[in-house]
Coordinates of C-alpha atoms in Angstrom, one line a residue:
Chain A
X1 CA 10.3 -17.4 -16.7
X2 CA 13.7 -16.6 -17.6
X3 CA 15.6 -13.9 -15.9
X4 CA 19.1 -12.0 -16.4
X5 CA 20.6 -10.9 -13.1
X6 CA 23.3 -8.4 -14.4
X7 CA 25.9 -7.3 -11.9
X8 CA 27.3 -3.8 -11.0
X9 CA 29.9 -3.3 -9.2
X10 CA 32.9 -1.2 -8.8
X11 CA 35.6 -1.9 -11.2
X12 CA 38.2 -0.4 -9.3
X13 CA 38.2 -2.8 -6.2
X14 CA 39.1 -5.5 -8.1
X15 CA 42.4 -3.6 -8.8
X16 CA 43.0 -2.9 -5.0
X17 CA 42.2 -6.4 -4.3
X18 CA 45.2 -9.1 -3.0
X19 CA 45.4 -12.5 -4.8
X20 CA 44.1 -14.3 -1.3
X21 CA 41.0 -11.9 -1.8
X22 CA 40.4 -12.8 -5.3
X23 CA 40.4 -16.8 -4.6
X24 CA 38.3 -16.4 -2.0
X25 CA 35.4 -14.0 -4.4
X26 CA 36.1 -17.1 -6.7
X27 CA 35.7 -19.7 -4.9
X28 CA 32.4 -18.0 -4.2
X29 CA 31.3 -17.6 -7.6
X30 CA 32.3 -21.2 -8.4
X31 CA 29.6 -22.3 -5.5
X32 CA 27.3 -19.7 -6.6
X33 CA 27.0 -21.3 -10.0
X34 CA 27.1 -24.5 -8.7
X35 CA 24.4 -23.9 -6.5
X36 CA 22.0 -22.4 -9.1
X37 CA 23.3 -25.7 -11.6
X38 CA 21.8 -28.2 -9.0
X39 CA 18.6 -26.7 -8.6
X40 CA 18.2 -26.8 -12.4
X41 CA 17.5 -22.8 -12.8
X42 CA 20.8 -22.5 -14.6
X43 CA 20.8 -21.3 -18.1
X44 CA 24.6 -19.4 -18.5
X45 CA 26.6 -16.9 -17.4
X46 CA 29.6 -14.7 -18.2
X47 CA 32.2 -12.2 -16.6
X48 CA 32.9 -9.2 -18.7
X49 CA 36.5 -7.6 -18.9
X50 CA 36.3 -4.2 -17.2
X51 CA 35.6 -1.3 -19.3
X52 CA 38.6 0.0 -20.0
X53 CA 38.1 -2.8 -22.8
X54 CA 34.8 -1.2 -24.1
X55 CA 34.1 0.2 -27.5
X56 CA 30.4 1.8 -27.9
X57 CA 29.0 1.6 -31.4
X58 CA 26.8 3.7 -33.5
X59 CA 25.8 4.5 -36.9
X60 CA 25.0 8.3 -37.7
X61 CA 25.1 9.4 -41.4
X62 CA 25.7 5.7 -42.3
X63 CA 28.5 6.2 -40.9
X64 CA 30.3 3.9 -37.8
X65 CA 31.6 5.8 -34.9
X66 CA 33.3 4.3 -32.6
X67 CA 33.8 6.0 -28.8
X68 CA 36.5 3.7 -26.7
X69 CA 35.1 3.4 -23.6
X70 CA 32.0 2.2 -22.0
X71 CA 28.2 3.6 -22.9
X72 CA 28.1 5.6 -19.4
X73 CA 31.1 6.4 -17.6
X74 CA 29.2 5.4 -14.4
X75 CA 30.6 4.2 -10.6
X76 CA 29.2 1.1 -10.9
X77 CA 29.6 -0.9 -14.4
X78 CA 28.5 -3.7 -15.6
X79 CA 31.0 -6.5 -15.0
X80 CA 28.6 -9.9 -15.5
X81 CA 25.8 -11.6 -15.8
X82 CA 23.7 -14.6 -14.8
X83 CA 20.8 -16.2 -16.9
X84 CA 18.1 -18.1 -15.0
X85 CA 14.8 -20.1 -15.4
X86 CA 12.5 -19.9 -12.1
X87 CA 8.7 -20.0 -12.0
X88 CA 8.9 -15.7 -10.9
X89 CA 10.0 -13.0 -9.9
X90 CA 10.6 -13.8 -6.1
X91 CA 12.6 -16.9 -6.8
X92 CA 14.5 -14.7 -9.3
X93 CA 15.2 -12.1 -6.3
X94 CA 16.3 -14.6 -3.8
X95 CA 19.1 -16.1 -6.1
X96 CA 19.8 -12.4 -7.1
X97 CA 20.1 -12.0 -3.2
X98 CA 22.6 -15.0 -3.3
X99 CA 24.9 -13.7 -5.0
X100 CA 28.4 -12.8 -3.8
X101 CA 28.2 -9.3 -5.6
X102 CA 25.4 -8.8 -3.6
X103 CA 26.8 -7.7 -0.9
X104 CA 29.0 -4.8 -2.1
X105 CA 27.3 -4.3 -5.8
X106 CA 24.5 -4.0 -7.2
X107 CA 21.9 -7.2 -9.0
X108 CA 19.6 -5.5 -11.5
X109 CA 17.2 -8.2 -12.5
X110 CA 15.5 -8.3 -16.0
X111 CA 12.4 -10.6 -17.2
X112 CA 13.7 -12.3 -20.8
X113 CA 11.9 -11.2 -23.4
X114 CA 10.4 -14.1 -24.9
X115 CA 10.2 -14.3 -28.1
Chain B
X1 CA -39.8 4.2 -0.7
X2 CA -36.1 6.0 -1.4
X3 CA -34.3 4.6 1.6
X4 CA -35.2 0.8 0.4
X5 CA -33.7 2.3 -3.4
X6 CA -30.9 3.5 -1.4
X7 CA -30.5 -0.2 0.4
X8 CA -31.2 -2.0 -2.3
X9 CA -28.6 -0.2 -4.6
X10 CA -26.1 -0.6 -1.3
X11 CA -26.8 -4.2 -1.3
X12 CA -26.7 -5.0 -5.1
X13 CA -23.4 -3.0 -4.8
X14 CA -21.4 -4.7 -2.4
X15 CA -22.7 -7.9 -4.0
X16 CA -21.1 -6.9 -7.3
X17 CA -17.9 -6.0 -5.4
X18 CA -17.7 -8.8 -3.6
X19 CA -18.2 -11.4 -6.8
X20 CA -16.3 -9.2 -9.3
X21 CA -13.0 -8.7 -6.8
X22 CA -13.5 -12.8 -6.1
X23 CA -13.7 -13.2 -10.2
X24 CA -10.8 -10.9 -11.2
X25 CA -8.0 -12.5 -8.9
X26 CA -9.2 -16.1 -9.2
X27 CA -8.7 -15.5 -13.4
X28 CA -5.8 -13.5 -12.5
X29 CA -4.1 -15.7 -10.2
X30 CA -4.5 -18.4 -13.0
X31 CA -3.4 -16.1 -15.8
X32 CA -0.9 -13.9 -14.3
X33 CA -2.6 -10.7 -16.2
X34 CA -5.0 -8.3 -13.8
X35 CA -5.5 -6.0 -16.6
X36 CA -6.9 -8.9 -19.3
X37 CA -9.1 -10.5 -16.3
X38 CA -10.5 -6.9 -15.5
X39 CA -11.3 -6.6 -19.3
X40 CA -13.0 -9.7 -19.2
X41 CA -15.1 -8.8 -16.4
X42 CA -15.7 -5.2 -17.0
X43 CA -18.5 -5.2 -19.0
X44 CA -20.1 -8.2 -16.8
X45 CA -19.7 -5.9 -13.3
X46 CA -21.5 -2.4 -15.3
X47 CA -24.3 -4.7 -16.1
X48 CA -24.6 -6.3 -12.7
X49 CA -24.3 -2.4 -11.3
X50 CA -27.0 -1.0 -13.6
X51 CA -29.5 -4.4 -13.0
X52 CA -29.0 -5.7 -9.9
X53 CA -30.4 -2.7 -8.0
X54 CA -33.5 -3.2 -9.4
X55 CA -34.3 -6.9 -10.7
X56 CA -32.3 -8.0 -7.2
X57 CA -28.9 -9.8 -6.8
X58 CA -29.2 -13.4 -8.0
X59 CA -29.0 -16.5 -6.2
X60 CA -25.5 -16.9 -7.8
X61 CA -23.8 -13.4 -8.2
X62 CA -20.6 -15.3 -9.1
X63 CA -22.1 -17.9 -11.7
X64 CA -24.2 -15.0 -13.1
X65 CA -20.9 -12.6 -13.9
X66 CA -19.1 -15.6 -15.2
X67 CA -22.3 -16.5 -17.9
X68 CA -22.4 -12.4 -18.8
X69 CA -18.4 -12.3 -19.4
X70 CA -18.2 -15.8 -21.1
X71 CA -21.1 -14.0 -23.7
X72 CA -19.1 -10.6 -24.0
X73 CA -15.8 -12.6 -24.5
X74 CA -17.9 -15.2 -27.0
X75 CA -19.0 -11.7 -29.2
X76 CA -15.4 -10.4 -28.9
X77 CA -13.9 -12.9 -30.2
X78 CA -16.7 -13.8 -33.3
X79 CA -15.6 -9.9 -34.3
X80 CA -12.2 -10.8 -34.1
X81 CA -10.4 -12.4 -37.4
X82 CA -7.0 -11.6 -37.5
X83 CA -4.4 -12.9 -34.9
X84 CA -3.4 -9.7 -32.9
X85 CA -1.1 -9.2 -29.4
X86 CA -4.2 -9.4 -27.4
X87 CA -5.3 -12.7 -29.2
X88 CA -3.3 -14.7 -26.9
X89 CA -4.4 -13.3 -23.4
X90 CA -8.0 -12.9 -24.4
X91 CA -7.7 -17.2 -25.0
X92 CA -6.2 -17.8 -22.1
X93 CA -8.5 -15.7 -20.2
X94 CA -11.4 -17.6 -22.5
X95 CA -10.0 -20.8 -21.2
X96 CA -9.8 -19.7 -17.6
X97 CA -13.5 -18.6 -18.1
X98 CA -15.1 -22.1 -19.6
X99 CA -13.2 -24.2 -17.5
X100 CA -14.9 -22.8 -14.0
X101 CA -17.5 -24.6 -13.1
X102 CA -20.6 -22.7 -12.0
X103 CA -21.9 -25.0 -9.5
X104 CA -18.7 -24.9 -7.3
X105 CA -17.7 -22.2 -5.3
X106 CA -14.6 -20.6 -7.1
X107 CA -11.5 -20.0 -4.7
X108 CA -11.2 -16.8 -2.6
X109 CA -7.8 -15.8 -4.4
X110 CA -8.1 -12.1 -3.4
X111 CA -5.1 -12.4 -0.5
X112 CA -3.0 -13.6 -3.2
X113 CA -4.1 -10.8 -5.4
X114 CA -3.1 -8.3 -2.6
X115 CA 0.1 -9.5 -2.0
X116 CA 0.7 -9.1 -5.6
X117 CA -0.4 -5.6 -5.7
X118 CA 1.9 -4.8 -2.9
X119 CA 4.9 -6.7 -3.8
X120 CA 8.0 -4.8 -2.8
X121 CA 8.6 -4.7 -6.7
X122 CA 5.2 -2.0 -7.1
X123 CA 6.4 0.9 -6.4
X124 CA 5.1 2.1 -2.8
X125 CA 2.7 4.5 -4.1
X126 CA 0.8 2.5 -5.9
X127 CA 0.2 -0.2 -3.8
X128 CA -3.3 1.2 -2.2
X129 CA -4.5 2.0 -5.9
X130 CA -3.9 -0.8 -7.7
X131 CA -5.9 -3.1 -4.5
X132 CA -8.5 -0.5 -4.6
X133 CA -8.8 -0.9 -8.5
X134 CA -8.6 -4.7 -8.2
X135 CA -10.3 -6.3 -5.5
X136 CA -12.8 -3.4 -5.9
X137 CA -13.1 -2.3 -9.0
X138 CA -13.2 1.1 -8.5
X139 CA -12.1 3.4 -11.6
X140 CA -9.1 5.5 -12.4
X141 CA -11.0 8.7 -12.1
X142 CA -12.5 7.8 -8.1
X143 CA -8.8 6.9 -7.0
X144 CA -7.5 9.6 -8.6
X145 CA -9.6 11.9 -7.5
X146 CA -9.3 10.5 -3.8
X147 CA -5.7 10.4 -4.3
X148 CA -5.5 14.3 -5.6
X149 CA -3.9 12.9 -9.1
X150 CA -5.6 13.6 -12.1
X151 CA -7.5 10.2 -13.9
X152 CA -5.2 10.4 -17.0
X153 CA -2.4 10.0 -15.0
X154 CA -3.5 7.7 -12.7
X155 CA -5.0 5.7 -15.3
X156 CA -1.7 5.5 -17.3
X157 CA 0.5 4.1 -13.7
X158 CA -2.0 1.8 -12.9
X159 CA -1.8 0.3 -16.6
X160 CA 1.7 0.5 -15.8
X161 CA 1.7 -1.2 -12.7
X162 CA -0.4 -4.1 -13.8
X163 CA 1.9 -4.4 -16.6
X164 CA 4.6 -4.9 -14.5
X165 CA 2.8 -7.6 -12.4
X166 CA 2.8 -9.6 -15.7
X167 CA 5.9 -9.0 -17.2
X168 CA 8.5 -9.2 -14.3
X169 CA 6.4 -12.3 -12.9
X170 CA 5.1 -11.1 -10.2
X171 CA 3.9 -14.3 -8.4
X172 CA 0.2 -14.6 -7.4
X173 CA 1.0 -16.4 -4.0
X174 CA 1.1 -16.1 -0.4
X175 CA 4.6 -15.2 1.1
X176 CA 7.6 -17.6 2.8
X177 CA 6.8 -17.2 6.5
X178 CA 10.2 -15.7 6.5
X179 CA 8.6 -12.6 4.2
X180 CA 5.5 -13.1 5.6
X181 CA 5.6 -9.9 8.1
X182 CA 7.0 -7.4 5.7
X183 CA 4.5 -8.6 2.9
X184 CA 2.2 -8.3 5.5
X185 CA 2.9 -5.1 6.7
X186 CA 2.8 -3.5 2.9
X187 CA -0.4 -5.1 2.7
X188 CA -2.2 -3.1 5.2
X189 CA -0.4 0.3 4.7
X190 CA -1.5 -0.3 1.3
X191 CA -5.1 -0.3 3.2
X192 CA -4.3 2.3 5.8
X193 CA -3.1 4.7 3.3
X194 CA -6.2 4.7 1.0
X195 CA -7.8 5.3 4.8
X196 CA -6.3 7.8 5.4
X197 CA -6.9 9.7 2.4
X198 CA -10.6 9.3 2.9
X199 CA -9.8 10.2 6.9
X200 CA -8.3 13.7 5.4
X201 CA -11.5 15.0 4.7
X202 CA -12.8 15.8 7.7
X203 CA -16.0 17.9 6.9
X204 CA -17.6 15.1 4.7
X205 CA -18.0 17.6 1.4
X206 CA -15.8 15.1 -0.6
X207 CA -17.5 12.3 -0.9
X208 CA -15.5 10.4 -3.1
X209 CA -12.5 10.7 0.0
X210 CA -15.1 10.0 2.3
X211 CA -16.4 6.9 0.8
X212 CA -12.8 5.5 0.2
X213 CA -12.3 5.1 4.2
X214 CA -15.5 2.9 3.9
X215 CA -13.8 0.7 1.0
X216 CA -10.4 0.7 3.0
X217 CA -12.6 -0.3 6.1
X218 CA -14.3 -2.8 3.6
X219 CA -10.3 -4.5 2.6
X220 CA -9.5 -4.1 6.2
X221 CA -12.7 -6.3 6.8
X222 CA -11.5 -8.9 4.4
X223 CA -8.5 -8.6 5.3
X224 CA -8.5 -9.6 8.7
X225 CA -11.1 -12.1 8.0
X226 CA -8.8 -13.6 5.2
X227 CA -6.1 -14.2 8.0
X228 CA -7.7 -14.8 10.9
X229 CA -4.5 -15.9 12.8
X230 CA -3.1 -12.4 11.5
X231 CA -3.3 -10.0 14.7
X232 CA -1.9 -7.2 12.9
X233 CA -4.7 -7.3 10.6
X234 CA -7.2 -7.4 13.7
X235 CA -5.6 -4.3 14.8
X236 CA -5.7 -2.5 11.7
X237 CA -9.1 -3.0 11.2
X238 CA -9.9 -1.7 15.1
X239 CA -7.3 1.0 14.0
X240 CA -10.0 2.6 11.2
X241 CA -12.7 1.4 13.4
X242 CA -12.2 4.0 15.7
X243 CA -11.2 6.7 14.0
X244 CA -14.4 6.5 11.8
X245 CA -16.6 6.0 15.0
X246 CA -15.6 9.7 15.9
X247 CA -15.5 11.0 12.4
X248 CA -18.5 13.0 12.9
X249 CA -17.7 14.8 15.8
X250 CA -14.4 16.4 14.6
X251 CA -16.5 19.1 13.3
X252 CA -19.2 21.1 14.6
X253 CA -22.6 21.6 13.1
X254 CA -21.3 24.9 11.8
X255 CA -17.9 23.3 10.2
X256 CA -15.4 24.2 13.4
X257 CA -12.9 22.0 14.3
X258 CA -12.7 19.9 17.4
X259 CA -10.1 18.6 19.3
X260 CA -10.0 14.6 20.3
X261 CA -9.9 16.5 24.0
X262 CA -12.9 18.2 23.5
X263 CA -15.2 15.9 22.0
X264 CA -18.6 14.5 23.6
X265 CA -18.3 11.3 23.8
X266 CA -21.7 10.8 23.3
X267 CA -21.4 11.9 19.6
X268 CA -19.2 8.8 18.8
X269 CA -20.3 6.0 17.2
X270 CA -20.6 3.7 19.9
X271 CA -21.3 0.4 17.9
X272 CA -17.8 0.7 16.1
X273 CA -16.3 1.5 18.8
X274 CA -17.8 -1.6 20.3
X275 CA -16.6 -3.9 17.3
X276 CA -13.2 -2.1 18.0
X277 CA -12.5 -3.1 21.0
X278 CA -13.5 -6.7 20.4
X279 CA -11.4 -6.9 17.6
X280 CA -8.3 -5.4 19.7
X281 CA -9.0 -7.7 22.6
X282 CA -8.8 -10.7 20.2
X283 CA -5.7 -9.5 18.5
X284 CA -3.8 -9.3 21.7
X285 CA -4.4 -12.8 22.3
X286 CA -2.2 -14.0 19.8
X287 CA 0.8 -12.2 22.5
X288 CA 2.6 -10.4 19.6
X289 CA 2.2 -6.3 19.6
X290 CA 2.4 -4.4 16.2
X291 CA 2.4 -1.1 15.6
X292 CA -1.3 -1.2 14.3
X293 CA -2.3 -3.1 17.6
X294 CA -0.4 0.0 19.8
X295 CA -1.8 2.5 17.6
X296 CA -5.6 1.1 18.2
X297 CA -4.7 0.4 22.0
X298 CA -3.8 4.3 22.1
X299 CA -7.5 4.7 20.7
X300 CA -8.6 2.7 23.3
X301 CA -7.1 4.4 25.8
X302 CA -8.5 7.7 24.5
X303 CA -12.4 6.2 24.1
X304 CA -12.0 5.2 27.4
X305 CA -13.2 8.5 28.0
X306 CA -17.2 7.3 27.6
X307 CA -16.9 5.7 30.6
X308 CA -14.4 6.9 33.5
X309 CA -14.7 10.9 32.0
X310 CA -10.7 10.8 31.8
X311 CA -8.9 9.3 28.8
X312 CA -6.2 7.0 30.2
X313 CA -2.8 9.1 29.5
X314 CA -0.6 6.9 31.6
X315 CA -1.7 4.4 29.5
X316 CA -1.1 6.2 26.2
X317 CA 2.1 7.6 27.1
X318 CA 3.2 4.2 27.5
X319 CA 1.9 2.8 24.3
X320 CA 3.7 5.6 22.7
X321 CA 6.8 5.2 24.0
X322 CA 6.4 1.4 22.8
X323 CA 5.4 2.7 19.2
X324 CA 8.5 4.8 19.0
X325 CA 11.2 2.2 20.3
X326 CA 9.2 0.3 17.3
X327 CA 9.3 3.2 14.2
X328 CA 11.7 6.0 15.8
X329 CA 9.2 8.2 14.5
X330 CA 9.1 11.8 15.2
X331 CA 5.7 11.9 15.2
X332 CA 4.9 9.6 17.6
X333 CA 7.4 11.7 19.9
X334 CA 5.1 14.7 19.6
X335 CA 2.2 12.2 20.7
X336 CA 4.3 11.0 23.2
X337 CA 5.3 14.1 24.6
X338 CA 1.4 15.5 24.5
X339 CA 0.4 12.7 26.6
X340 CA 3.1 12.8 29.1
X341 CA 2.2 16.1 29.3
X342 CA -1.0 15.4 30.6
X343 CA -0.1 11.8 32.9
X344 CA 3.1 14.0 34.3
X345 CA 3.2 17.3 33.8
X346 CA 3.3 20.2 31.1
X347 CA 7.3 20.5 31.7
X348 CA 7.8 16.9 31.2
X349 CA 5.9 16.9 28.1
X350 CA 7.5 20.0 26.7
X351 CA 11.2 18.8 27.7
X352 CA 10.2 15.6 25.5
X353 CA 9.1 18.1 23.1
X354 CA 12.8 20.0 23.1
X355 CA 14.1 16.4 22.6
X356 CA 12.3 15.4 19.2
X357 CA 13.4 18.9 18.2
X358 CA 16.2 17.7 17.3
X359 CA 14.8 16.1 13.7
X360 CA 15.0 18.8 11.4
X361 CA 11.7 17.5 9.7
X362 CA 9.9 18.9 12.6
X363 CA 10.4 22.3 11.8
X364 CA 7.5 22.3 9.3
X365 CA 5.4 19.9 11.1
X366 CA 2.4 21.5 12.3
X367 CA 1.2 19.3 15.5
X368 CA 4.9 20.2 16.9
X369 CA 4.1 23.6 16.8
X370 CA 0.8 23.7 18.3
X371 CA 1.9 20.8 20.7
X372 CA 4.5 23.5 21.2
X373 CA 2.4 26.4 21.7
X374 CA -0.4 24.5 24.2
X375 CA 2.0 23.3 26.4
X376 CA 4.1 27.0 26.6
X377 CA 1.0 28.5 27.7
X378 CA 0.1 26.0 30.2
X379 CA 3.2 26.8 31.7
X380 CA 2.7 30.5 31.5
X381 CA 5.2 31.7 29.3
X382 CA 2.4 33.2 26.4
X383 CA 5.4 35.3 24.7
X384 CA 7.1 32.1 23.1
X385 CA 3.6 30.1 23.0
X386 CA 2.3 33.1 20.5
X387 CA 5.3 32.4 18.4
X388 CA 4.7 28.8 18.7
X389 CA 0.9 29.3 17.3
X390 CA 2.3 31.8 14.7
X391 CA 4.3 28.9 13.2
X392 CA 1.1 26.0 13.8
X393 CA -1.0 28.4 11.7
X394 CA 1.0 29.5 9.2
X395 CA 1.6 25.5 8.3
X396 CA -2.0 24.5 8.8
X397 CA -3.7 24.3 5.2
X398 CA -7.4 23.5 6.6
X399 CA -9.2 26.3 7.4
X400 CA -11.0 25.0 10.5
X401 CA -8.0 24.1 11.9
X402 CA -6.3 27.4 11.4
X403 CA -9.1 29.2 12.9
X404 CA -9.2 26.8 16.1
X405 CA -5.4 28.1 16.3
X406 CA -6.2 31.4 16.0
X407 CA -8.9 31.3 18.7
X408 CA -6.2 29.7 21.0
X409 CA -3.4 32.3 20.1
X410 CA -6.1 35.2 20.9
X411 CA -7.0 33.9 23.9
X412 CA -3.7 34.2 25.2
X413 CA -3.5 38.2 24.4

């Protein structure tokens, strides 16, 4: 089954954080994906730009409106994502588990709707 | 002439259970989808309920289930022309049904079936129903009348929940060693909790509670006899052993409550008390202590009773103190405390009581209060232990309870 492990975390901290700290969460990342790659459950991935880059869309009376910003103005965004293929949902949880947001965010995970 | 109906009706029953549970988690192990392999077997179990009672069970409960489902699904799917959502789970499920072969013995999958229904991904509550529902095939309107939620609604989460088994791929499987003892442990509160929902029904006028602390004694059963190198499961099993050996004689014949302290020990079931302690004995082999093993050795300790006269409160104390370095429950503390009360001393036991005190949950906890009360007249001071009982009864919602309170505040006037 394929899975989407989407990951909050607090934008802000990123901000705050020195350039030695951000090497080191992306050195993690790189293994991370590395990791999942070798045991042939990778299927993508991407890092968003924080939300201060968001528009949210809608139509009302046919009309586009556009509100900058993100859908909810939350703590804890949504800064990534990871797509995997694993037989279920445990396997699913132990990479979510893995992964170096873990520790300080949050890995919602989400069955693929197969279509 | 009745009582052979009424065994012959138990008999044909458990049967069904038995072969039905077996059926459901084997096709849903395979498939993934409880709610399509109940479907399948649904009409298959009411007929083996309404016939076997009085035509007998047959030689091959599970091979006859199989040929009544593989007919129902065989009509179902004649009727059927257009391609729908459900086409593709009922041929699956068709599949899984052909390709057992009735000679064989089909695989005890109903372990894997519980650890699916108790997956840390089910939410908590549901855990107990869904097993119950599953590996028994009780219906949404027993559990949720033995639950106190109404059958619509307890219909509608356990559709829910099954759903959910399915759709986030909830694996059919038995856990990592590593997860083993957590997976373990939701396992049998899952059990204990439908217990103890039958357990809360203390005069016996609810049958439906009543009879699910026989089914949760029944999963405890399999259970334990599923992992036989499991002593936790032992000891939850002796755990409801117990307790239902003195079910009876919480009440008197005219409905008024009864304390553990007071009963006769004569009016406890002494055969499942027996199976109790055999079952505790060869759980402590294994050398590992769980909180269902301590909570059954505290029973023990207490049936102990039928043979010295004095339940062993040095002993209890001691397993208390064990269970709450284990849970840090407050509850246990107020156990604790009673017991120490009677191995040391009524001001031991109430200076234990002052320290769980300090958790604010106590405050509307009834067995604190009346704890409270008991031990503040034992030490004479009856002006704080009528407060104390003031505050026990005005929290206690049964009736014989309240009045057993009452008698005890009176007494003190």
């Amino acid at each position: 089954m394929k899975y989407m492990l989407l990951i909050y975390g607090d934008e802000t901290g990123y901000d705050k954080s020195t350039k030695a700290d951000i090497e080191k969460v992306m050195t993690a990342y790189g293994a991370y994906g590395e990791a999942m790659r070798k045991a042939g459950v990778f299927v993508g991935a991407d890092r968003l730009k924080p939300t201060s880059t968001a528009s949210t869309v809608r139509l009302a009376d046919g009309k586009t409106k556009i509100q900058d910003g993100p859908y909810a103005e939350t703590k804890e965004q949504l800064g990534g994502y990871y797509m995997i293929d694993v037989p279920d949902l445990d396997q699913a949880i132990i990479w979510a588990a893995r992964c170096p947001a873990a520790a300080h965010g949050r890995i919602e995970v989400r069955p693929i709707w197969e279509m | 002439m009745r009582k052979d109906d009424e065994q012959a009706r138990a008999t044909a029953e458990a049967v069904a259970r038995q072969s039905y549970g077996k059926l459901v988690a084997f096709l849903a192990a395979r498939t993934r989808d409880v709610a399509a392999a109940e479907d399948a077997l649904a009409d298959a179990f009411a007929s083996a309920l309404a016939h076997w009672p009085r035509s007998g069970v047959p030689d091959a409960p599970e091979a006859w289930l199989l040929t009544a489902a593989r007919r129902k699904l065989a009509d179902a799917s004649r009727r059927r022309r257009t391609a729908s959502n459900a086409e593709g789970h009922v041929r699956l499920i068709a599949e899984e049904l052909n390709a057992v072969r009735d000679e064989t013995p089909i695989a005890d999958e109903r372990l894997r079936l519980m650890f699916a229904c108790a997956h840390p991904a089910i939410d908590a509550a549901m855990r107990a129903p869904l097993i119950l529902q599953t590996i028994l095939g009780l219906d949404a309107e027993t559990i949720g009348s033995a639950f106190l939620v109404s059958p619509a609604a307890m219909g509608q989460r356990l559709v829910r929940a099954k759903s959910r088994i399915k759709e986030a791929g909830i694996p059919f499987r038995m856990p990592d060693a590593a997860d083993l003892p957590e997976r373990l442990d939701a396992v049998l509160e899952a059990i204990y909790a439908a217990f103890a929902e039958g357990w809360t029904d203390p005069a016996g006028t609810e049958a439906r509670r009543r009879d699910l602390a026989e089914e949760a004694i029944w999963l405890g059963r399999l259970a334990a006899s599923l992992l036989p190198d499991e002593p936790e499961a032992k000891g939850l099993l002796a755990l409801m052993l117990y307790a239902e050996a003195r079910r009876r004689a919480r009440r008197t014949a005219d409905g008024d409550y009864v304390p553990l302290a007071e009963q006769d020990p004569a009016s406890w079931n002494a055969d499942l008390i027996e199976e109790a302690e055999t079952l505790l004995s060869r759980a402590s082999r294994a050398g590992v202590s769980g909180r269902y093993q301590l909570e059954a050795a505290v029973q023990s300790a207490h049936v102990v009773r039928r043979v010295t006269g004095r339940a062993d409160w040095e002993a209890i104390a001691a397993l208390y103190g064990a269970l709450q370095a284990m849970t840090g429950s407050p509850v246990v503390a107020i156990n604790r405390a009673v017991a120490l009360a009677e191995s040391e001393g009524a001001e031991e036991g109430l200076a234990l009581l002052d320290e769980a005190a300090a958790d604010a949950r106590l405050a509307d906890y009834q067995p604190y209060w009346a704890a409270r009360a008991d031990l503040l007249a034992r030490l004479g001071d009856a002006k704080a232990a009528d407060t104390a009982y003031e505050r026990a009864i005005g929290l206690e919602s049964d009736p014989a309870v309240r009045r057993f309170l009452q008698q005890r505040r009176d007494a003190l006037r």
